[in-house]
Each structure stands twice: as structure tokens, then as C-alpha cells.
PDB file of C-alpha atoms in Angstrom:
ATOM      1  CA  MET A   1     -22.059  28.816 -31.409  1.00 51.00           C
ATOM      2  CA  THR A   2     -21.451  29.918 -34.406  1.00 51.00           C
ATOM      3  CA  ALA A   3     -19.372  27.903 -36.991  1.00 46.00           C
ATOM      4  CA  SER A   4     -16.518  30.520 -36.947  1.00 48.00           C
ATOM      5  CA  SER A   5     -16.304  30.308 -33.236  1.00 48.00           C
ATOM      6  CA  SER A   6     -16.427  26.288 -32.852  1.00 51.00           C
ATOM      7  CA  PRO A   7     -13.355  24.458 -31.136  1.00 48.00           C
ATOM      8  CA  LEU A   8     -12.248  23.189 -34.455  1.00 48.00           C
ATOM      9  CA  SER A   9     -12.408  26.061 -36.474  1.00 53.00           C
ATOM     10  CA  VAL A  10     -10.431  28.149 -34.012  1.00 44.00           C
ATOM     11  CA  LEU A  11      -7.875  25.138 -34.350  1.00 47.00           C
ATOM     12  CA  ALA A  12      -7.864  25.390 -37.925  1.00 51.00           C
ATOM     13  CA  ARG A  13      -7.616  29.133 -37.781  1.00 49.00           C
ATOM     14  CA  ILE A  14      -4.583  29.085 -35.522  1.00 43.00           C
ATOM     15  CA  ARG A  15      -2.797  26.407 -37.445  1.00 48.00           C
ATOM     16  CA  ALA A  16      -3.535  28.431 -40.694  1.00 50.00           C
ATOM     17  CA  ASN A  17      -2.004  31.626 -38.871  1.00 49.00           C
ATOM     18  CA  ARG A  18       1.264  29.802 -38.291  1.00 49.00           C
ATOM     19  CA  PRO A  19       4.202  30.388 -40.456  1.00 48.00           C
ATOM     20  CA  VAL A  20       3.939  27.990 -43.714  1.00 51.00           C
ATOM     21  CA  PRO A  21       7.073  25.462 -43.993  1.00 48.00           C
ATOM     22  CA  SER A  22       9.146  26.408 -47.016  1.00 51.00           C
ATOM     23  CA  ALA A  23       8.726  24.383 -50.093  1.00 56.00           C
ATOM     24  CA  GLU A  24      12.106  23.621 -49.283  1.00 73.00           C
ATOM     25  CA  GLU A  25      11.844  22.225 -46.213  1.00 85.00           C
ATOM     26  CA  ARG A  26      14.618  19.551 -45.954  1.00 91.00           C
ATOM     27  CA  CYS A  27      14.923  16.377 -43.770  1.00 95.00           C
ATOM     28  CA  GLU A  28      17.463  17.436 -41.170  1.00 94.00           C
ATOM     29  CA  MET A  29      19.479  14.114 -41.307  1.00 94.00           C
ATOM     30  CA  CYS A  30      20.092  13.697 -45.204  1.00 94.00           C
ATOM     31  CA  ALA A  31      18.812  17.100 -46.395  1.00 94.00           C
ATOM     32  CA  GLU A  32      16.313  15.716 -49.115  1.00 93.00           C
ATOM     33  CA  PRO A  33      13.463  17.802 -49.735  1.00 92.00           C
ATOM     34  CA  ILE A  34      10.225  16.735 -47.417  1.00 91.00           C
ATOM     35  CA  GLY A  35       6.677  17.982 -47.602  1.00 82.00           C
ATOM     36  CA  GLY A  36       4.745  19.857 -45.002  1.00 79.00           C
ATOM     37  CA  ALA A  37       3.623  16.436 -43.176  1.00 85.00           C
ATOM     38  CA  HIS A  38       6.518  14.434 -42.343  1.00 91.00           C
ATOM     39  CA  PRO A  39       7.627  11.979 -39.639  1.00 94.00           C
ATOM     40  CA  HIS A  40       9.922  13.212 -36.634  1.00 96.00           C
ATOM     41  CA  VAL A  41      12.628  11.414 -34.423  1.00 96.00           C
ATOM     42  CA  VAL A  42      13.656  12.060 -31.391  1.00 95.00           C
ATOM     43  CA  ASP A  43      17.113  13.133 -30.136  1.00 95.00           C
ATOM     44  CA  VAL A  44      17.427  11.319 -27.160  1.00 93.00           C
ATOM     45  CA  VAL A  45      20.579  13.071 -25.870  1.00 91.00           C
ATOM     46  CA  GLY A  46      19.551  16.889 -26.965  1.00 89.00           C
ATOM     47  CA  ARG A  47      15.676  16.338 -26.391  1.00 87.00           C
ATOM     48  CA  GLY A  48      15.085  17.856 -29.413  1.00 90.00           C
ATOM     49  CA  LEU A  49      12.557  16.766 -32.549  1.00 93.00           C
ATOM     50  CA  LEU A  50      14.043  16.327 -35.914  1.00 94.00           C
ATOM     51  CA  CYS A  51      12.010  16.653 -39.181  1.00 95.00           C
ATOM     52  CA  THR A  52      12.938  13.570 -41.433  1.00 95.00           C
ATOM     53  CA  CYS A  53      12.245  12.078 -44.499  1.00 95.00           C
ATOM     54  CA  ARG A  54      10.502   8.687 -44.775  1.00 94.00           C
ATOM     55  CA  PRO A  55      13.648   6.537 -45.560  1.00 94.00           C
ATOM     56  CA  CYS A  56      15.741   8.128 -42.806  1.00 95.00           C
ATOM     57  CA  TYR A  57      12.827   7.843 -40.129  1.00 95.00           C
ATOM     58  CA  LEU A  58      12.912   3.997 -40.864  1.00 95.00           C
ATOM     59  CA  LEU A  59      16.510   3.746 -39.907  1.00 93.00           C
ATOM     60  CA  PHE A  60      15.026   4.327 -36.434  1.00 94.00           C
ATOM     61  CA  THR A  61      12.349   2.425 -35.894  1.00 92.00           C
ATOM     62  CA  ALA A  62      14.013  -0.872 -34.475  1.00 86.00           C
ATOM     63  CA  GLU A  63      12.554  -1.442 -31.182  1.00 79.00           C
ATOM     64  CA  GLY A  64      14.843  -1.900 -28.245  1.00 71.00           C
ATOM     65  CA  ALA A  65      17.789  -0.724 -30.125  1.00 71.00           C
ATOM     66  CA  GLU A  66      20.264   1.436 -28.353  1.00 76.00           C
ATOM     67  CA  LEU A  67      20.256   4.308 -30.772  1.00 84.00           C
ATOM     68  CA  ARG A  68      20.542   8.048 -29.929  1.00 90.00           C
ATOM     69  CA  TYR A  69      17.931   8.889 -32.334  1.00 94.00           C
ATOM     70  CA  ARG A  70      14.321   7.026 -32.260  1.00 95.00           C
ATOM     71  CA  ALA A  71      11.321   7.392 -34.576  1.00 96.00           C
ATOM     72  CA  VAL A  72       8.112   8.658 -33.363  1.00 96.00           C
ATOM     73  CA  PRO A  73       5.505   6.126 -33.605  1.00 95.00           C
ATOM     74  CA  ASP A  74       1.722   6.938 -34.512  1.00 94.00           C
ATOM     75  CA  ARG A  75       0.034   5.124 -32.054  1.00 96.00           C
ATOM     76  CA  TYR A  76      -3.086   6.686 -30.175  1.00 97.00           C
ATOM     77  CA  LEU A  77      -5.026   5.182 -27.158  1.00 97.00           C
ATOM     78  CA  SER A  78      -7.609   6.574 -25.609  1.00 97.00           C
ATOM     79  CA  LEU A  79      -8.168   5.971 -21.933  1.00 96.00           C
ATOM     80  CA  PRO A  80     -11.804   6.613 -21.200  1.00 94.00           C
ATOM     81  CA  ASP A  81     -11.404   4.703 -17.372  1.00 92.00           C
ATOM     82  CA  PHE A  82      -8.220   6.392 -16.430  1.00 94.00           C
ATOM     83  CA  ALA A  83      -7.892   6.025 -12.755  1.00 92.00           C
ATOM     84  CA  LEU A  84      -6.883   9.658 -11.534  1.00 92.00           C
ATOM     85  CA  HIS A  85      -8.700  11.297  -8.805  1.00 87.00           C
ATOM     86  CA  ALA A  86      -7.728  14.802  -7.542  1.00 87.00           C
ATOM     87  CA  GLY A  87      -5.991  14.050  -4.771  1.00 91.00           C
ATOM     88  CA  ALA A  88      -3.589  11.877  -6.942  1.00 92.00           C
ATOM     89  CA  TRP A  89      -3.010  14.599  -9.493  1.00 94.00           C
ATOM     90  CA  ASP A  90      -2.384  17.212  -6.300  1.00 93.00           C
ATOM     91  CA  GLU A  91       0.264  14.772  -5.025  1.00 93.00           C
ATOM     92  CA  LEU A  92       1.933  15.198  -8.593  1.00 94.00           C
ATOM     93  CA  GLN A  93       2.493  18.835  -7.628  1.00 92.00           C
ATOM     94  CA  ILE A  94       1.608  20.306 -10.903  1.00 92.00           C
ATOM     95  CA  PRO A  95       0.322  23.703 -10.683  1.00 89.00           C
ATOM     96  CA  VAL A  96      -2.026  23.672 -13.729  1.00 88.00           C
ATOM     97  CA  GLY A  97      -4.786  20.990 -14.971  1.00 91.00           C
ATOM     98  CA  LEU A  98      -2.948  19.896 -18.258  1.00 93.00           C
ATOM     99  CA  ALA A  99       0.375  18.014 -18.318  1.00 95.00           C
ATOM    100  CA  PHE A 100       2.097  15.557 -20.205  1.00 96.00           C
ATOM    101  CA  PHE A 101       4.441  12.899 -18.979  1.00 97.00           C
ATOM    102  CA  PHE A 102       6.979  10.288 -20.508  1.00 96.00           C
ATOM    103  CA  SER A 103       9.961   8.412 -19.843  1.00 94.00           C
ATOM    104  CA  ASN A 104      13.279   9.531 -20.274  1.00 93.00           C
ATOM    105  CA  SER A 105      15.758   6.910 -20.914  1.00 92.00           C
ATOM    106  CA  VAL A 106      19.031   9.044 -20.485  1.00 91.00           C
ATOM    107  CA  GLN A 107      17.729  10.258 -16.791  1.00 91.00           C
ATOM    108  CA  SER A 108      15.840   7.060 -16.173  1.00 91.00           C
ATOM    109  CA  ARG A 109      12.669   8.464 -14.919  1.00 92.00           C
ATOM    110  CA  THR A 110       9.626   9.966 -15.852  1.00 94.00           C
ATOM    111  CA  VAL A 111       9.088  13.719 -16.382  1.00 93.00           C
ATOM    112  CA  ALA A 112       6.203  15.655 -16.523  1.00 95.00           C
ATOM    113  CA  PHE A 113       5.702  19.068 -18.574  1.00 94.00           C
ATOM    114  CA  TYR A 114       2.769  21.419 -18.591  1.00 91.00           C
ATOM    115  CA  PRO A 115       2.250  24.159 -21.295  1.00 85.00           C
ATOM    116  CA  GLY A 116       1.836  27.632 -20.764  1.00 79.00           C
ATOM    117  CA  PRO A 117       2.390  31.008 -22.335  1.00 78.00           C
ATOM    118  CA  ALA A 118       6.329  30.952 -22.249  1.00 78.00           C
ATOM    119  CA  GLY A 119       6.408  27.314 -23.655  1.00 80.00           C
ATOM    120  CA  ALA A 120       6.453  23.861 -21.823  1.00 86.00           C
ATOM    121  CA  THR A 121       7.840  23.823 -18.165  1.00 89.00           C
ATOM    122  CA  GLU A 122       9.204  20.765 -16.291  1.00 91.00           C
ATOM    123  CA  SER A 123       7.831  19.754 -12.943  1.00 90.00           C
ATOM    124  CA  GLU A 124       9.577  17.346 -10.916  1.00 87.00           C
ATOM    125  CA  LEU A 125       7.500  14.183 -10.211  1.00 91.00           C
ATOM    126  CA  PRO A 126       7.683  13.401  -6.324  1.00 90.00           C
ATOM    127  CA  LEU A 127       8.891  10.097  -5.202  1.00 82.00           C
ATOM    128  CA  GLY A 128       6.299   7.107  -5.548  1.00 91.00           C
ATOM    129  CA  ALA A 129       3.373   9.823  -6.845  1.00 93.00           C
ATOM    130  CA  TRP A 130       4.098   8.463 -10.407  1.00 94.00           C
ATOM    131  CA  ASP A 131       4.463   4.979  -9.373  1.00 93.00           C
ATOM    132  CA  ARG A 132       0.875   4.953  -7.840  1.00 94.00           C
ATOM    133  CA  ILE A 133      -0.663   6.244 -10.816  1.00 94.00           C
ATOM    134  CA  VAL A 134       0.991   3.569 -13.158  1.00 94.00           C
ATOM    135  CA  GLY A 135      -0.102   0.960 -10.563  1.00 94.00           C
ATOM    136  CA  ALA A 136      -3.638   2.146 -11.171  1.00 94.00           C
ATOM    137  CA  ASN A 137      -3.530   2.163 -14.843  1.00 95.00           C
ATOM    138  CA  PRO A 138      -1.160  -0.743 -16.064  1.00 94.00           C
ATOM    139  CA  VAL A 139      -1.650   0.306 -19.609  1.00 94.00           C
ATOM    140  CA  LEU A 140       1.136   3.151 -18.736  1.00 95.00           C
ATOM    141  CA  GLY A 141       3.529   0.009 -18.579  1.00 93.00           C
ATOM    142  CA  SER A 142       3.506   0.100 -22.636  1.00 93.00           C
ATOM    143  CA  LEU A 143       4.418   3.709 -23.082  1.00 95.00           C
ATOM    144  CA  VAL A 144       7.648   3.770 -25.061  1.00 94.00           C
ATOM    145  CA  PRO A 145      10.710   5.539 -23.420  1.00 94.00           C
ATOM    146  CA  ASP A 146      11.341   8.980 -25.241  1.00 95.00           C
ATOM    147  CA  VAL A 147       9.071   8.747 -28.006  1.00 96.00           C
ATOM    148  CA  GLU A 148       5.337   8.210 -26.474  1.00 97.00           C
ATOM    149  CA  ALA A 149       3.506  10.441 -23.674  1.00 97.00           C
ATOM    150  CA  LEU A 150       0.946  10.382 -21.926  1.00 98.00           C
ATOM    151  CA  ILE A 151      -1.552  13.634 -22.005  1.00 97.00           C
ATOM    152  CA  VAL A 152      -3.824  14.520 -19.240  1.00 96.00           C
ATOM    153  CA  ARG A 153      -6.474  17.085 -18.951  1.00 95.00           C
ATOM    154  CA  MET A 154      -8.016  17.060 -15.511  1.00 92.00           C
ATOM    155  CA  PRO A 155     -11.843  18.103 -15.018  1.00 86.00           C
ATOM    156  CA  ASP A 156     -13.021  21.883 -14.966  1.00 77.00           C
ATOM    157  CA  ARG A 157     -16.494  23.131 -14.654  1.00 63.00           C
ATOM    158  CA  SER A 158     -17.636  21.432 -18.170  1.00 63.00           C
ATOM    159  CA  ARG A 159     -16.432  18.298 -17.587  1.00 66.00           C
ATOM    160  CA  THR A 160     -16.222  15.645 -14.659  1.00 74.00           C
ATOM    161  CA  GLU A 161     -13.380  13.201 -15.579  1.00 84.00           C
ATOM    162  CA  PRO A 162     -10.301  13.327 -16.591  1.00 90.00           C
ATOM    163  CA  ALA A 163      -9.094  13.187 -20.263  1.00 94.00           C
ATOM    164  CA  ALA A 164      -6.035  10.987 -20.848  1.00 96.00           C
ATOM    165  CA  HIS A 165      -4.448   9.550 -23.799  1.00 97.00           C
ATOM    166  CA  LEU A 166      -1.602   7.721 -24.930  1.00 98.00           C
ATOM    167  CA  VAL A 167       0.090   9.943 -27.977  1.00 98.00           C
ATOM    168  CA  PRO A 168       3.024  10.500 -29.834  1.00 97.00           C
ATOM    169  CA  ILE A 169       5.168  13.116 -28.152  1.00 96.00           C
ATOM    170  CA  ASP A 170       5.597  15.208 -31.019  1.00 95.00           C
ATOM    171  CA  ARG A 171       1.668  15.939 -30.890  1.00 95.00           C
ATOM    172  CA  CYS A 172       2.593  17.259 -27.154  1.00 95.00           C
ATOM    173  CA  TYR A 173       4.842  19.504 -28.495  1.00 91.00           C
ATOM    174  CA  GLU A 174       2.458  20.876 -31.402  1.00 92.00           C
ATOM    175  CA  LEU A 175       0.016  21.547 -28.571  1.00 93.00           C
ATOM    176  CA  VAL A 176       2.687  23.652 -26.565  1.00 90.00           C
ATOM    177  CA  GLY A 177       3.208  25.678 -29.832  1.00 89.00           C
ATOM    178  CA  LEU A 178      -0.493  25.926 -30.605  1.00 88.00           C
ATOM    179  CA  LEU A 179      -0.986  27.317 -27.020  1.00 87.00           C
ATOM    180  CA  ARG A 180       1.978  30.145 -27.276  1.00 85.00           C
ATOM    181  CA  THR A 181       0.224  31.302 -30.012  1.00 83.00           C
ATOM    182  CA  ALA A 182      -3.342  31.290 -28.705  1.00 82.00           C
ATOM    183  CA  TRP A 183      -2.470  32.573 -25.056  1.00 80.00           C
ATOM    184  CA  ARG A 184      -4.101  35.454 -23.802  1.00 79.00           C
ATOM    185  CA  GLY A 185      -4.275  36.956 -20.236  1.00 71.00           C
ATOM    186  CA  PHE A 186      -3.356  34.849 -16.830  1.00 68.00           C
ATOM    187  CA  ASP A 187      -5.277  31.508 -17.895  1.00 70.00           C
ATOM    188  CA  GLY A 188      -4.938  31.456 -21.551  1.00 74.00           C
ATOM    189  CA  GLY A 189      -8.285  33.053 -22.480  1.00 79.00           C
ATOM    190  CA  GLN A 190     -11.283  31.710 -24.393  1.00 83.00           C
ATOM    191  CA  GLU A 191      -9.479  31.135 -27.634  1.00 84.00           C
ATOM    192  CA  ALA A 192      -6.894  28.807 -25.905  1.00 85.00           C
ATOM    193  CA  ARG A 193      -9.563  26.838 -24.084  1.00 86.00           C
ATOM    194  CA  ALA A 194     -11.611  26.332 -27.435  1.00 89.00           C
ATOM    195  CA  LEU A 195      -8.132  25.373 -28.841  1.00 90.00           C
ATOM    196  CA  LEU A 196      -7.709  22.465 -26.168  1.00 90.00           C
ATOM    197  CA  ASP A 197     -11.185  21.403 -26.616  1.00 91.00           C
ATOM    198  CA  ALA A 198     -10.462  20.783 -30.344  1.00 93.00           C
ATOM    199  CA  PHE A 199      -7.414  19.220 -29.664  1.00 94.00           C
ATOM    200  CA  PHE A 200      -8.652  16.579 -27.247  1.00 94.00           C
ATOM    201  CA  ALA A 201     -11.565  15.767 -29.469  1.00 95.00           C
ATOM    202  CA  ASP A 202      -9.010  15.043 -32.090  1.00 96.00           C
ATOM    203  CA  LEU A 203      -7.025  12.847 -29.975  1.00 96.00           C
ATOM    204  CA  ALA A 204     -10.246  11.008 -29.180  1.00 95.00           C
ATOM    205  CA  ALA A 205     -11.586  10.510 -32.620  1.00 95.00           C
ATOM    206  CA  ARG A 206      -7.875   9.238 -33.543  1.00 95.00           C
ATOM    207  CA  GLY A 207      -7.442   7.207 -30.203  1.00 95.00           C
ATOM    208  CA  LYS A 208      -8.095   3.260 -29.971  1.00 95.00           C
ATOM    209  CA  PRO A 209     -10.157   2.988 -26.573  1.00 95.00           C
ATOM    210  CA  VAL A 210      -8.446   1.008 -23.965  1.00 90.00           C
ATOM    211  CA  ARG A 211     -10.342   0.068 -20.885  1.00 79.00           C
TER     212      ARG A 211
END
């Protein structure tokens, strides 16, 4: 594999080809100018991400506060011993081998989304299926509602174990946007697969292993 076709090169090229944020990009709360790298808060009711300056972000970091907006944390955990066999995944009735899960506090339930060429598609979790996965993986009990997610990539021909990470939820939506840019054909194509390899390599490098 050449350097130009490596997964990390593919991910860097796709990011570079995306529209560059305006130099006048502003906080969506106070309208102060912000840079390209900035924090986010979640609109719990509207299910949207807001780009914010640091001071506005800090207003919504209090744990347990009943607020409409919640700051997205920067915690990354890698779960190398994640217990999820093929039968348990089939019980979730997700048609592809990639999805992210988070607790929606407004609906008082865990929801699942999987990415594709049109964006993120919601998949309803059958009663009990998710609870059994949580029971086998107690670390999921620490998932912060609305702002953290479990992202899972099931095994394929090159991997024998699922790749699972607890991540800030804005990273999941970042992946959805990247895949929309790279998707080709029915299954995404080689570029989308290389993007996924690079994305999960980045999560593994950032994440603190939890066994």
C-alpha cells in the first residue's frame, strides 16, 4: 500500500476536501468568533449540535443539571474485551455492521443509528436486546445520556472481534458526514472502508483501554 492510499491519508484527504469553515464562524449561542476547532453542546430537545465558544460551553458542564443544552465531553474509552457475539448483534436488528448507541433522556430510552450514503438512520432496539448487552458490559452504565455514545464496528473478513469505543457523540456525527462524502456504490466502496479503518484507528489511539 502506498502512502497516498493508506487509511490515514484517505481520511486526511477527505477532511481536506470538505468545505473550510469561514474565518468568521461564530458561536451559535453568543455570536462571538470561534476557530475551526471548537467545542459543542447538544440541544437535548431538538437533537442538534451547536458550535460554541469555550465560555458558553462551560455553562453547560455541570453534572446532573436539568438543562436543555449539555456540553459534549472529551472522554474516550476503548473496550478491547467488549462482549458482543454475532447472535446478540442480530437481536438488535441493525442491517449493517456499524452503529452507534446513546441514551436519549427526553425519550427515556437508548437509541441506535447506523450511517449510510444518505446520512444516519435510526433503528429501534427490540425490548431486552440492549439490556442484555449492558448486562454483559457494565462499563456501559457510565455512558452519559445525550452526549456520549457507544460506537461498534462488527467483525469482517479482516477482523475477528468487534471494535467498540465510548466516545463523545459529536465524533459519531462527524463519521456520518465523512461517510456521506466518501460513499460509493451499494456497500460504500474502498474509500469508505479505508476511512472507517482510519477513524477507528484514531479512536483506539485516543481511548483509555477499559477491561
